[in-house]
Coordinates of C-alpha atoms in Angstrom, one line a residue:
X26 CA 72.5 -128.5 -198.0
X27 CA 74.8 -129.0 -194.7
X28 CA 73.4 -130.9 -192.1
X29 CA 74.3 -129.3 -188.8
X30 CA 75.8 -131.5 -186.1
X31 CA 73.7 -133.0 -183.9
X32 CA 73.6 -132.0 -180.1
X33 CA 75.3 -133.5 -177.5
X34 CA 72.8 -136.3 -175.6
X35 CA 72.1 -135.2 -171.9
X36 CA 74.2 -136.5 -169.3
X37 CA 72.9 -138.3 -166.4
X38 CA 72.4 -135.0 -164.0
X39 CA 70.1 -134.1 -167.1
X40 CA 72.4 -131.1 -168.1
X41 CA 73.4 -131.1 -171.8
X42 CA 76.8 -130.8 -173.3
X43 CA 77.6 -127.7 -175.3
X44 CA 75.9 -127.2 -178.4
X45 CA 77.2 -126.1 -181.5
X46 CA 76.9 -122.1 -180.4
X47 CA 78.7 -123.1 -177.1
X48 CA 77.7 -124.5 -173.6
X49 CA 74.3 -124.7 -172.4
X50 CA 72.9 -122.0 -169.9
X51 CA 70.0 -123.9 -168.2
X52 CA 69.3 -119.7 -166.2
X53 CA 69.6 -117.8 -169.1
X54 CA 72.3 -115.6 -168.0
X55 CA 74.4 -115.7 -170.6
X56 CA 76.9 -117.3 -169.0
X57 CA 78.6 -120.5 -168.5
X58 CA 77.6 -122.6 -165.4
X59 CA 80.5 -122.8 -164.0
X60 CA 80.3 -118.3 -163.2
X61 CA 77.6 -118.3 -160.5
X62 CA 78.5 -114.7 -160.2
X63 CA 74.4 -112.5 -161.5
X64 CA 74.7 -109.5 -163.1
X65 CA 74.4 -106.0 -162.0
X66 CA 70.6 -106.0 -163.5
X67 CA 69.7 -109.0 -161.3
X68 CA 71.0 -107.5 -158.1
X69 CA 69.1 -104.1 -159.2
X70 CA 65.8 -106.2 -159.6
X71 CA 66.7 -109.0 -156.3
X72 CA 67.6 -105.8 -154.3
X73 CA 63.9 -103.4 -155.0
X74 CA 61.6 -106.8 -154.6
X75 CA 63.5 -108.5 -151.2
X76 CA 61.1 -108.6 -148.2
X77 CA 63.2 -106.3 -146.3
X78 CA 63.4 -103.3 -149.1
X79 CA 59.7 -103.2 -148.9
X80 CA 59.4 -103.0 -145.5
X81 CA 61.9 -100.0 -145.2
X82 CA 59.7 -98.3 -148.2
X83 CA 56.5 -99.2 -146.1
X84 CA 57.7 -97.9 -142.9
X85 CA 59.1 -94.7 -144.5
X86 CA 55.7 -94.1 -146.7
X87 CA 54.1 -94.2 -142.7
X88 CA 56.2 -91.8 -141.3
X89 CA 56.1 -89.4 -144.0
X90 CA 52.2 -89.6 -143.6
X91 CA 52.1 -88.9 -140.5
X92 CA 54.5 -85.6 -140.7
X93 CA 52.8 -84.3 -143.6
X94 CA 49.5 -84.5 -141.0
X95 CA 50.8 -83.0 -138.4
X96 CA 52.2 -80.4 -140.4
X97 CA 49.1 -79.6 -141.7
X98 CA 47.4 -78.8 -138.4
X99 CA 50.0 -77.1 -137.1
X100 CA 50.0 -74.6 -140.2
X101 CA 46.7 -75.0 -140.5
X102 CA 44.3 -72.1 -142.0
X103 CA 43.6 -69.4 -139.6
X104 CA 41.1 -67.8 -141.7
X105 CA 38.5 -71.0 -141.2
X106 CA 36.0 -69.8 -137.9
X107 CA 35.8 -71.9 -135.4
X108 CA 32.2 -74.0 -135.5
X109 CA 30.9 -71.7 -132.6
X110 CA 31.7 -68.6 -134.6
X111 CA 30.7 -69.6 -138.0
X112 CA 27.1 -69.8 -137.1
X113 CA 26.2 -73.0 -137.5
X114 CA 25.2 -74.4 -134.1
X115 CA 22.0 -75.7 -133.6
X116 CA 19.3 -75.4 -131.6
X117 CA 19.8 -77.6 -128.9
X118 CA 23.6 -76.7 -129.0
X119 CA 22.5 -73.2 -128.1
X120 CA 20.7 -73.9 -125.4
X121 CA 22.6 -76.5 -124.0
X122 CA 25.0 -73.6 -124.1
X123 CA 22.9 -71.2 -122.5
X124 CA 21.7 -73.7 -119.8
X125 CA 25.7 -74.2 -118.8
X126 CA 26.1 -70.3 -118.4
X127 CA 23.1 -70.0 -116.5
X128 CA 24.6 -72.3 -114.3
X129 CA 27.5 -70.1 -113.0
X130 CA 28.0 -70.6 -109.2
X131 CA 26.8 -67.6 -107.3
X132 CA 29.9 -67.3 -105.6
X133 CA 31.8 -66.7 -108.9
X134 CA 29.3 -64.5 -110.0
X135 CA 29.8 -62.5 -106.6
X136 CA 33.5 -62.2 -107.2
X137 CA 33.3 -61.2 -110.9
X138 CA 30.9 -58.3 -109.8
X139 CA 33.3 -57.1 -107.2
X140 CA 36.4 -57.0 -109.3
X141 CA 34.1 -55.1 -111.8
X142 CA 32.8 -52.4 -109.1
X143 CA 36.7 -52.1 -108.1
X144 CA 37.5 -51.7 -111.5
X145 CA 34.9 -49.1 -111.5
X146 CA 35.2 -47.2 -108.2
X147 CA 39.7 -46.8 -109.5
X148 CA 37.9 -45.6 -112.9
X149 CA 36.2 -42.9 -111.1
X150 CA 39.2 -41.9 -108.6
X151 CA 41.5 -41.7 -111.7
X152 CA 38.9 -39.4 -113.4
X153 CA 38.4 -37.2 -110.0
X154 CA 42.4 -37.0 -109.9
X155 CA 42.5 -36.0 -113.5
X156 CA 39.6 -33.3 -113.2
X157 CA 41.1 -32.2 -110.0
X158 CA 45.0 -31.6 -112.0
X159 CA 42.8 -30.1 -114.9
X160 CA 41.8 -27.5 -112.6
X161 CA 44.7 -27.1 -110.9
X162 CA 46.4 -26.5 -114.1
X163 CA 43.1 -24.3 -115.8
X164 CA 43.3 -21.7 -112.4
X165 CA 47.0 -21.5 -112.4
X166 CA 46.9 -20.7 -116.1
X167 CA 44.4 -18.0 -115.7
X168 CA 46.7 -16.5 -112.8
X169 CA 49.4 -16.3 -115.2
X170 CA 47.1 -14.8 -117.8
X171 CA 46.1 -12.3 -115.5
X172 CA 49.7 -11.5 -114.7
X173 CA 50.4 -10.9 -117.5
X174 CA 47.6 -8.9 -118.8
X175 CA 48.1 -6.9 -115.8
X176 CA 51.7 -6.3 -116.8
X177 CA 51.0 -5.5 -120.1
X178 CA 48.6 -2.9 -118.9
X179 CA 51.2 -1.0 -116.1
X180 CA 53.1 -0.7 -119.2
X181 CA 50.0 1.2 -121.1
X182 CA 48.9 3.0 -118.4
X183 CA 48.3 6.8 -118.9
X184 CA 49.4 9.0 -116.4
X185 CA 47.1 11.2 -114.3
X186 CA 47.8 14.7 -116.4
X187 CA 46.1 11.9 -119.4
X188 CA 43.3 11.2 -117.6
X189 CA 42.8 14.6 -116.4
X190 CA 42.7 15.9 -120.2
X191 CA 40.1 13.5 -120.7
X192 CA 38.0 14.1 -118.1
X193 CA 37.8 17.7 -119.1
X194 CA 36.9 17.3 -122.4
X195 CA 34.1 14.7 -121.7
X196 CA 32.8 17.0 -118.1
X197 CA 32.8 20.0 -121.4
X198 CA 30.3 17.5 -123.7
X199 CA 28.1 17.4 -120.3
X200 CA 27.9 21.3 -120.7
X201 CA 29.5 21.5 -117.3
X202 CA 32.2 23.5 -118.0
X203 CA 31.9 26.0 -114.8
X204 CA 32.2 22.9 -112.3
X205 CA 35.4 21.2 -114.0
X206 CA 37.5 22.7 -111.0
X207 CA 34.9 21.3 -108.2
X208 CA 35.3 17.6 -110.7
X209 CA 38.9 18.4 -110.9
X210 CA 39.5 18.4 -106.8
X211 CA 36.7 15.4 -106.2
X212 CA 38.7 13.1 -108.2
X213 CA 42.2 14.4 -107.0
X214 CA 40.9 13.1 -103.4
X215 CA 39.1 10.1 -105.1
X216 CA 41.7 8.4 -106.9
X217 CA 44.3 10.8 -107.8
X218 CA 42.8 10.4 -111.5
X219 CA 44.2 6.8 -111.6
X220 CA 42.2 4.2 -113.1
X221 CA 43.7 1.7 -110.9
X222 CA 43.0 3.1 -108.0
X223 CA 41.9 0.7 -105.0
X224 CA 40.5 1.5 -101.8
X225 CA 41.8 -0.8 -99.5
X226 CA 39.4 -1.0 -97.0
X227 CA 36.1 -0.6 -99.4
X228 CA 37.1 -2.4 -102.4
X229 CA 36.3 0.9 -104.0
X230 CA 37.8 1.2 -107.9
X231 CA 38.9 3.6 -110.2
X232 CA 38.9 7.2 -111.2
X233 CA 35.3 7.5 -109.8
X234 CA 35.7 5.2 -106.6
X235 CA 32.7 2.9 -107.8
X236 CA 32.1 0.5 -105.2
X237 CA 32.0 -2.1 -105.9
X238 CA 34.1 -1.5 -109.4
X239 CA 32.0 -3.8 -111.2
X240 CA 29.2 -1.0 -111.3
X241 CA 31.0 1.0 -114.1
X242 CA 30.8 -2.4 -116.4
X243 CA 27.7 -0.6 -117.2
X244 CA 29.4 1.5 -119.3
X245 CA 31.7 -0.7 -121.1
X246 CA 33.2 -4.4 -120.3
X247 CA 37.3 -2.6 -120.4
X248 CA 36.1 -0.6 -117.3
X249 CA 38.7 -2.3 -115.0
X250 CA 41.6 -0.4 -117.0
X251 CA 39.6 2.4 -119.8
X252 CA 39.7 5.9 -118.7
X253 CA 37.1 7.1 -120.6
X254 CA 34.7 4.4 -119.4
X255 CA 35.3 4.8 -116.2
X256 CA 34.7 9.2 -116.2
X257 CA 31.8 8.4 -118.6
X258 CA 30.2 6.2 -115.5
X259 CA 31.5 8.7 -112.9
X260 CA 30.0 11.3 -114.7
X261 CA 26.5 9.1 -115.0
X262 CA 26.5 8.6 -111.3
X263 CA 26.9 12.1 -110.3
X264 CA 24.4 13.7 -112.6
X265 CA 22.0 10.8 -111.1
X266 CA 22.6 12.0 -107.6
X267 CA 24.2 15.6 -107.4
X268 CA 22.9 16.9 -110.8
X269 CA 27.0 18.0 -111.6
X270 CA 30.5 18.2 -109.6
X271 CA 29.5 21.0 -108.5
X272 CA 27.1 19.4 -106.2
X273 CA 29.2 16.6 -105.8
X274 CA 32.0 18.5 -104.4
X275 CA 30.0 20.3 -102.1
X276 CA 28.4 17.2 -100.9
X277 CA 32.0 15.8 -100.3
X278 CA 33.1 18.3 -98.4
X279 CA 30.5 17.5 -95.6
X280 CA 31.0 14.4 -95.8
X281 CA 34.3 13.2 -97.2
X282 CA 32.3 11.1 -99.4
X283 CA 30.3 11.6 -102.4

């Protein structure tokens, strides 16, 4: 069996001599003490645990912190009530609430009810002014309407020989056929046999002269432009008064009215 050499006695510094597998490495580095130079390991590990790495990790874990809670209340959820609206006050917080209202100077109170009664008083002027327009607008629509309807009527209108054909036919179903020449010349100095006829003066209307015109609606709600409603309330009024145009026409010529 070989005996292996044996190693070389300490020096006086204490540091052995090589040994049989090379020099001695007191550090455990690996290397020989004459290369003071570490290895990239041990300035990995000296780097992470030096006093001033921590405090740049410390300082940065603070600052993050604080941004992540400042970004949380300034994106904060909206959806959360506030503690007044979510109903959980209690009952001194109420009326410590309601004992601050009350407390409203008067003055304050007297401005707030004046803007209020302005804001009021323009409410009411603006709905005046847009009642007033209304009816602006309403009457000047019905003067068109009327305009028109009157136009559209002129074109309708039937002449006198028309209105003479029906007043003979309806003075017939009367059984007055012997006066038709005395109803014939009444109406001639009436109205001319036009339903449209106005009397200037009187207001009088129509084929019969009714005064006022309104009278004939008696007989029917078209009597402002219906021949046939208007003889049928001639007719009506002279039976009433003369018994038939023959009466009637004798009564006009005393009196140049009938």
């Amino acid at each position: 069996m070989q005996v292996p050499p044996p190693r070389e006695a300490p020096d006086a510094r204490g540091e052995r001599g090589p040994g049989p597998y090379g020099p001695y490495d007191p550090r455990g580095t690996g290397m020989p003490p004459g290369d003071a130079r570490p290895s990239g390991r041990q300035r990995v590990r000296r780097l992470l645990t030096s006093n001033v790495t921590i405090m740049v990790v410390a300082i940065c874990a603070i600052v993050a912190a604080v941004a992540l809670v400042d970004l949380g209340r300034f994106a904060g959820d909206d959806t959360k009530p506030p503690k007044m609206a979510a109903g959980d006050l209690s009952t001194n917080d109420m009326l410590t609430r309601l004992t601050a209202a009350s407390d409203m100077d008067p003055v304050v109170a007297d401005a707030v009810a004046a803007a209020k009664k302005r804001a009021y008083e323009k409410h009411k002027r603006e709905l005046a002014a847009l009642k007033k327009k209304a009816e602006k607008e309403a009457a000047a629509r019905a003067k068109l309407k009327a305009q028109q309807e009157k136009e559209r009527l002129a074109k309708l209108n039937p002449s006198s020989q028309q209105n003479k054909a029906y007043g003979k036919k309806m003075n017939a179903l009367k059984g007055w056929d012997r006066c038709w020449p005395s109803l014939l010349t009444l109406w001639n100095h009436e109205s001319g046999w036009n339903e449209r006829a106005e009397n200037p003066s009187s207001g009088a209307y129509g084929i019969p002269q009714a005064l006022p015109g309104s009278k004939m609606s008696s007989a029917g709600n078209d009597w402002r432009t219906s021949t046939p409603t208007q003889i049928a309330w001639g007719l009506g009024y002279i039976k009433a008064r003369y018994k038939d145009p023959c009466g009637a026409w004798s009564f006009w010529q005393s009196h140049n009215w009938y």
